[in-house]
CSV table of C-alpha atoms in Angstrom, one decimal:
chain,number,residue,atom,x,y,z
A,28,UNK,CA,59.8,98.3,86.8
A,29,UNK,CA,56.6,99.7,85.6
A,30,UNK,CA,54.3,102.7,86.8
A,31,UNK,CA,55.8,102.4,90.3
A,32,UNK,CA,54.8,105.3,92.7
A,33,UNK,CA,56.6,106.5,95.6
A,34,UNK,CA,56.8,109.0,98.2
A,35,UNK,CA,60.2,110.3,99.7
A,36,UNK,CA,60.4,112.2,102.4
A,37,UNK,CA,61.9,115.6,103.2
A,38,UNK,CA,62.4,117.1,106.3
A,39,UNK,CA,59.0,115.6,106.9
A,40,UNK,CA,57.2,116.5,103.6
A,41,UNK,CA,56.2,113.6,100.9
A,42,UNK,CA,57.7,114.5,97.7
A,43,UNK,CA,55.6,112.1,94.7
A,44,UNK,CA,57.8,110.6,92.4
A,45,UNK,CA,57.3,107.9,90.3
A,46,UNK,CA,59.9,105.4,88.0
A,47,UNK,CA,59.0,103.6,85.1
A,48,UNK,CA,61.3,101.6,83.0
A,49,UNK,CA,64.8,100.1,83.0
A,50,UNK,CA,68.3,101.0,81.5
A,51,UNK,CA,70.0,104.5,82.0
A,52,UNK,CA,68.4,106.8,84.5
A,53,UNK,CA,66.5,110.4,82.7
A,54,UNK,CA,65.2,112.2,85.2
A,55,UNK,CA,61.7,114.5,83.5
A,56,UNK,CA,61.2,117.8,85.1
A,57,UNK,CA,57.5,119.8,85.0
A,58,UNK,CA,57.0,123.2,83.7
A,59,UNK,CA,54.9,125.7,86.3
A,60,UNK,CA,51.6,124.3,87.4
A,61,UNK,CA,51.6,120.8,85.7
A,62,UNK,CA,52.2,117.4,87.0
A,63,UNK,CA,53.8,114.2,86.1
A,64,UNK,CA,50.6,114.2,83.2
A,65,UNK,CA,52.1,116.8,80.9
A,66,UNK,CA,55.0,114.0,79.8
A,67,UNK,CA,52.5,111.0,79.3
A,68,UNK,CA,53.2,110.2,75.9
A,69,UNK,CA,57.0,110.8,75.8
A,70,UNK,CA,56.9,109.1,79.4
A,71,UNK,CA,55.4,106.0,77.5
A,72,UNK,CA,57.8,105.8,75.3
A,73,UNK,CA,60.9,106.7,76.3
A,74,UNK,CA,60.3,104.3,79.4
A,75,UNK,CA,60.7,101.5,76.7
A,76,UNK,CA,64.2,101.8,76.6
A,77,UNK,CA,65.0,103.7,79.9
A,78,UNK,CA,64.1,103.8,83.3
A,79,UNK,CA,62.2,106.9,83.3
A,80,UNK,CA,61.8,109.0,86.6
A,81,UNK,CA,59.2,111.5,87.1
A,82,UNK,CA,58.9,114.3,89.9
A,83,UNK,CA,56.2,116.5,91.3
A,84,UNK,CA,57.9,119.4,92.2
A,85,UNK,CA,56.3,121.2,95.4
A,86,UNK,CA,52.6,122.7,94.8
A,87,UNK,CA,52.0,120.4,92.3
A,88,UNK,CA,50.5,117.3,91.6
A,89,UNK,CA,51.2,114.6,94.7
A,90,UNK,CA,53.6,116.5,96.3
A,91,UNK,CA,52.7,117.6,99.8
A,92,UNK,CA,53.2,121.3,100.4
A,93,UNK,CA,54.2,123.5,103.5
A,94,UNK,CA,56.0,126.9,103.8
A,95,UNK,CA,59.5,125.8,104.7
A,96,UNK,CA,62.0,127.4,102.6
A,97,UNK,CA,62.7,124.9,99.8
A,98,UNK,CA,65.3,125.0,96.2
A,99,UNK,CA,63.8,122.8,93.2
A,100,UNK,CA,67.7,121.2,92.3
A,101,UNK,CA,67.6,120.5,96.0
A,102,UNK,CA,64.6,119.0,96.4
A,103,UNK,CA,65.9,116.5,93.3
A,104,UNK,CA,69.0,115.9,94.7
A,105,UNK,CA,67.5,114.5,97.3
A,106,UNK,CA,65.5,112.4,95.0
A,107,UNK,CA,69.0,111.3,93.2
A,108,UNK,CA,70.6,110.4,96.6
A,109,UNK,CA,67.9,108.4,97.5
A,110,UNK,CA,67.6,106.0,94.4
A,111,UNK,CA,71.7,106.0,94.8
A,112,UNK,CA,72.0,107.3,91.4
A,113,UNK,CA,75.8,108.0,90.2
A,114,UNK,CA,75.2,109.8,86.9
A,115,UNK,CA,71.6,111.4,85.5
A,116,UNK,CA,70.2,112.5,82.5
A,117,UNK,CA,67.5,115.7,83.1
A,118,UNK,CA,65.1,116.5,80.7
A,119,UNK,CA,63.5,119.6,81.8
A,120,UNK,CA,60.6,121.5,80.1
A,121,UNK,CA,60.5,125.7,80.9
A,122,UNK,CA,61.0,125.8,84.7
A,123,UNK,CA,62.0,122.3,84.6
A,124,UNK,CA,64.5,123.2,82.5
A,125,UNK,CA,65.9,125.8,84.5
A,126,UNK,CA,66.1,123.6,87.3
A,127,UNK,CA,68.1,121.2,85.5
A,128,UNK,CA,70.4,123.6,84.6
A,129,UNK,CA,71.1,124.6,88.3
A,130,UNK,CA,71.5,121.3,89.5
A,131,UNK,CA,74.3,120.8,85.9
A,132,UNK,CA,76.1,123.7,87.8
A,133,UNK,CA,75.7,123.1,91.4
A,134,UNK,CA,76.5,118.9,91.2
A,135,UNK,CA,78.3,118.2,87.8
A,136,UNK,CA,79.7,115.2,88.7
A,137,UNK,CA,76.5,113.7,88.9
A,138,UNK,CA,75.0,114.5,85.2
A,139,UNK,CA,75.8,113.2,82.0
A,140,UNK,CA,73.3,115.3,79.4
A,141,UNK,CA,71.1,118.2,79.4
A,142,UNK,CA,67.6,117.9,77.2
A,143,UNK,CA,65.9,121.6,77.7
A,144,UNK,CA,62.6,122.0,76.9
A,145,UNK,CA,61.1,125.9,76.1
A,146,UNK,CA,63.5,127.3,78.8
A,147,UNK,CA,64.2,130.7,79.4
A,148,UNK,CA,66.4,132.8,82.2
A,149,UNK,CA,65.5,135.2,84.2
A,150,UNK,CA,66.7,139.1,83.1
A,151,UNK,CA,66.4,138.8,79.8
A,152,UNK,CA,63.8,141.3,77.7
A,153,UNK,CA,60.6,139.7,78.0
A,154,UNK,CA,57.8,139.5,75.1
A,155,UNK,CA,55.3,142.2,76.0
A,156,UNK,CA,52.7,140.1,74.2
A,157,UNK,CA,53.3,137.6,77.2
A,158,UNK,CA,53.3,140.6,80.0
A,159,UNK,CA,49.9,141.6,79.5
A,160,UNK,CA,48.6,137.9,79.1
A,161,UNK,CA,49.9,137.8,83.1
A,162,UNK,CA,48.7,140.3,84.1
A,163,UNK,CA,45.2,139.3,83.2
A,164,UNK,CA,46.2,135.4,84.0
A,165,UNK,CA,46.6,136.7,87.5
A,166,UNK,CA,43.8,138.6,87.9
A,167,UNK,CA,41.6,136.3,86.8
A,168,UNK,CA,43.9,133.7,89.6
A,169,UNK,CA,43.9,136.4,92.6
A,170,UNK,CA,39.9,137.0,92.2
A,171,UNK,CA,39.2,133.5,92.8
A,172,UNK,CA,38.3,132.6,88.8
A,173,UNK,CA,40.6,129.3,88.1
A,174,UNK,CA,38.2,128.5,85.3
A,175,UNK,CA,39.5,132.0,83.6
A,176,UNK,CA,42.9,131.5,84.6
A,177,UNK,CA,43.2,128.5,83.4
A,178,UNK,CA,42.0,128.9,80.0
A,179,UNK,CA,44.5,131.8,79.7
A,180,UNK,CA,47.2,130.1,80.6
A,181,UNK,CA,46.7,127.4,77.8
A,182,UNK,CA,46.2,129.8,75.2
A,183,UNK,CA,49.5,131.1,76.5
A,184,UNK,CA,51.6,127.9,76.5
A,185,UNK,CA,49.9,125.3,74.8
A,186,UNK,CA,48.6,127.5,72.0
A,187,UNK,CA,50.4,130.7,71.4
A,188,UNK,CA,49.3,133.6,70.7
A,189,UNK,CA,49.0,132.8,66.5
A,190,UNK,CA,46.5,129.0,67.2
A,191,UNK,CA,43.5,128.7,68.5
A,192,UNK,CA,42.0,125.8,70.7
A,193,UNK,CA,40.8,124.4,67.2
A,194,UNK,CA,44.4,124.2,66.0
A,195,UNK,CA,44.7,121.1,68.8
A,196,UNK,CA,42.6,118.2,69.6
A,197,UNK,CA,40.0,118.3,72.1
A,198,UNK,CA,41.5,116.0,74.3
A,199,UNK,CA,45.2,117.7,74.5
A,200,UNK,CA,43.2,121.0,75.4
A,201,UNK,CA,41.2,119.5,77.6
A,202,UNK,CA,43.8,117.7,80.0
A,203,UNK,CA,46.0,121.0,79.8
A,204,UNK,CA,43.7,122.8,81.2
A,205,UNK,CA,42.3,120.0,84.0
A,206,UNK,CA,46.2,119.6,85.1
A,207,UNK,CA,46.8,123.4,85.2
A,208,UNK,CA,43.2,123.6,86.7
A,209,UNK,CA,44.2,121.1,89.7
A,210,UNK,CA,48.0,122.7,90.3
A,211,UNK,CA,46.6,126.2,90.5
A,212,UNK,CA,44.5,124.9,93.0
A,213,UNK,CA,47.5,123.2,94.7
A,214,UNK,CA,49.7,126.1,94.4
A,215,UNK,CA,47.0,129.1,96.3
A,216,UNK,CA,49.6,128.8,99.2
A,217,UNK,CA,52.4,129.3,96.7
A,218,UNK,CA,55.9,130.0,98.1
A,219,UNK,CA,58.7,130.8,95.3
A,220,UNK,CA,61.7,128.7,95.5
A,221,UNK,CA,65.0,130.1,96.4
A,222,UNK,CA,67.5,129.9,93.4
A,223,UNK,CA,70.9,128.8,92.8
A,224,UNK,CA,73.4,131.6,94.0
A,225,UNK,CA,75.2,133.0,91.5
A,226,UNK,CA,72.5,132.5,89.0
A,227,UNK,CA,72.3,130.3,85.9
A,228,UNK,CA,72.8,133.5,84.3
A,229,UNK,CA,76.2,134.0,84.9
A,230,UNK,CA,77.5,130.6,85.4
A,231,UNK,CA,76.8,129.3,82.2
A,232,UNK,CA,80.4,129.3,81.5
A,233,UNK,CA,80.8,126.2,84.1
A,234,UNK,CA,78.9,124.4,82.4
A,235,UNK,CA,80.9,121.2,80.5
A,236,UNK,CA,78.3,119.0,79.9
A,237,UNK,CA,76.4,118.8,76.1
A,238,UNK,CA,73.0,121.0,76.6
A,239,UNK,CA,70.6,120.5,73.6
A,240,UNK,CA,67.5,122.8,73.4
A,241,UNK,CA,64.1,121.9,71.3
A,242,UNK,CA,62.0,125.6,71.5
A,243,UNK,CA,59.0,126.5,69.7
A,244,UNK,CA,58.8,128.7,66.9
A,245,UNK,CA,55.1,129.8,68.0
A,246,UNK,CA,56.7,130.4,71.5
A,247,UNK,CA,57.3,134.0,73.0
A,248,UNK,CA,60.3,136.1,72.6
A,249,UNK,CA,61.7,135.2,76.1
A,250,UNK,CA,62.6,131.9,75.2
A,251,UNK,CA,64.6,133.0,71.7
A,252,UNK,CA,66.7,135.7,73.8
A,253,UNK,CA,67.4,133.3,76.2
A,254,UNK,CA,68.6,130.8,73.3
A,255,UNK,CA,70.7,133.5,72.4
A,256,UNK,CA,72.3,133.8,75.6
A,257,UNK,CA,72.9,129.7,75.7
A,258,UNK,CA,74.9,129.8,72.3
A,259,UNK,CA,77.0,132.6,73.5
A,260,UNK,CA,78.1,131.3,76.9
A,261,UNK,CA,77.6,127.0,77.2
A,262,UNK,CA,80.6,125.3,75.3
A,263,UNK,CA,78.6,122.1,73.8
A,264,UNK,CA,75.2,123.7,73.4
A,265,UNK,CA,72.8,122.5,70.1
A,266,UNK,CA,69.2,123.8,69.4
A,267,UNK,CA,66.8,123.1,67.6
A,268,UNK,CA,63.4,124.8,66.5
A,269,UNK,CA,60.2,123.1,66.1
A,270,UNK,CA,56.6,124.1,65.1
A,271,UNK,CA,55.5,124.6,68.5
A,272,UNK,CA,54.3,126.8,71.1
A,273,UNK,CA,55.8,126.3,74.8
A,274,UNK,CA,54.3,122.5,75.9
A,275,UNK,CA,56.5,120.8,73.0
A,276,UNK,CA,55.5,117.0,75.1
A,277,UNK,CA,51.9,117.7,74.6
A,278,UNK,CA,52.0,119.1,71.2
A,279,UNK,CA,55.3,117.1,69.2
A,280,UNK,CA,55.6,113.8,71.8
A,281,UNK,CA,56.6,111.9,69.0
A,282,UNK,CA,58.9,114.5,67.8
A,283,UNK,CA,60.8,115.4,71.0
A,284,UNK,CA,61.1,111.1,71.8
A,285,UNK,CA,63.2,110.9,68.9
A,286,UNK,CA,65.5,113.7,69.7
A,287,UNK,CA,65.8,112.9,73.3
A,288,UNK,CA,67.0,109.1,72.6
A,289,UNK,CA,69.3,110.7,69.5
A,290,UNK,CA,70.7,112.8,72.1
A,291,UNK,CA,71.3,110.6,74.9
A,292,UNK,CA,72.3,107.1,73.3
């Protein structure tokens, strides 16, 4: 199967997804506003020995929008149930990955291994660094500027706050900011998802299944507290630090392909 794009439907909303591949079924989950163009490269490659399935969550890339009440690992379940897929791998970068967690806990039967990319939880002490860089990312968003608030929000993910846009090629800068560019514009009637109930938070404990974690060592301080909360409460957790920011798929493809078929074989 190769580059197939479909379009399931939801309560009468087209959710894009798209397959790519053959052999056991990894399911790749986006961050916040990006599309199924942040996982190109490791998309490529890992489709060359599985079949790869890709997912535009809602407000983002192909994915209709509307403001029904919606949950991420319920909008991929339905995905699951319609390609009548027993058992799933998720790889999920930041948000992604938080949604793959919730869906580990809520439908355990129907995972095999957990790949998290850059992901954080909710509560934990946040990097102040980061703080302020939102609260000029959304000014910048609520006065109308997506030029401005896209540029801040690649120097905030894809570069850190220690690179500059020099530190990257061109062209990886370049499509970061044209993909968050078109899912800011996708997201301006943005409704937040409801979340699992109890929380990832405090149900790590259920979780049985082997969760490995690739973080960035440029990234911000959310993301190592949260990594410390991980080793402390899932039972077959590994972890692993790379020279990164938060978009490890855009900056280490190579890198994070290697891992990922290590991981799942």
């Amino acid at each position: 199967m190769k580059n197939d794009k479909f379009f399931l439907e939801k309560n009468g909303l087209k959710l894009h997804y798209k397959i790519n591949g053959e052999g056991k079924p990894i399911i790749l989950l986006n961050s916040a506003f990006a599309d199924l163009r942040i996982w190109s490269k490791v998309e490529e490659s890992l489709s060359q020995k599985y079949k790869v399935i890709q997912l535009d969550f809602r407000y983002s890339g192909e994915t209709e929008q509307d403001d029904s009440e919606y949950s991420l690992f319920e909008d991929l379940d339905c995905l699951i149930n319609e390609l009548e897929l027993s058992k799933v791998n998720l790889i999920g970068l930041s948000a992604g990955g938080h949604t793959a967690l919730e869906y580990a806990i809520k439908y355990p039967s129907k995972v095999d291994k957990i790949f998290i990319i850059s992901t954080g939880l909710f509560g934990v002490d946040e990097d102040q660094k980061k703080v302020e860089r939102m609260k000029n990312f959304q000014s910048a968003l609520y006065s109308g500027d997506v030029e401005e608030a896209s540029r801040i929000w690649t120097k905030m993910w894809l570069l850190g706050e220690n690179r500059e846009e020099d530190s990257l090629s061109s062209d990886k800068v370049v499509l970061f900011k044209e993909i968050t560019k078109h899912n800011l514009l996708n997201g301006v009637n943005y409704k937040m998802s409801k979340f699992l109930e109890p929380p990832v938070n405090v149900s790590l404990g259920e979780l049985e299944k082997e969760v490995f974690h690739m973080i960035g060592s440029l990234d911000y301080n959310d993301v190592f507290n949260s990594s410390e909360i991980f080793r402390e409460n899932i039972k077959n957790y590994q972890e692993l630090k790379v020279n990164s920011a938060h978009i490890i798929p855009f900056d280490l493809p190579e890198l994070l392909v290697e891992r990922v078929i290590n991981f799942i074989k």
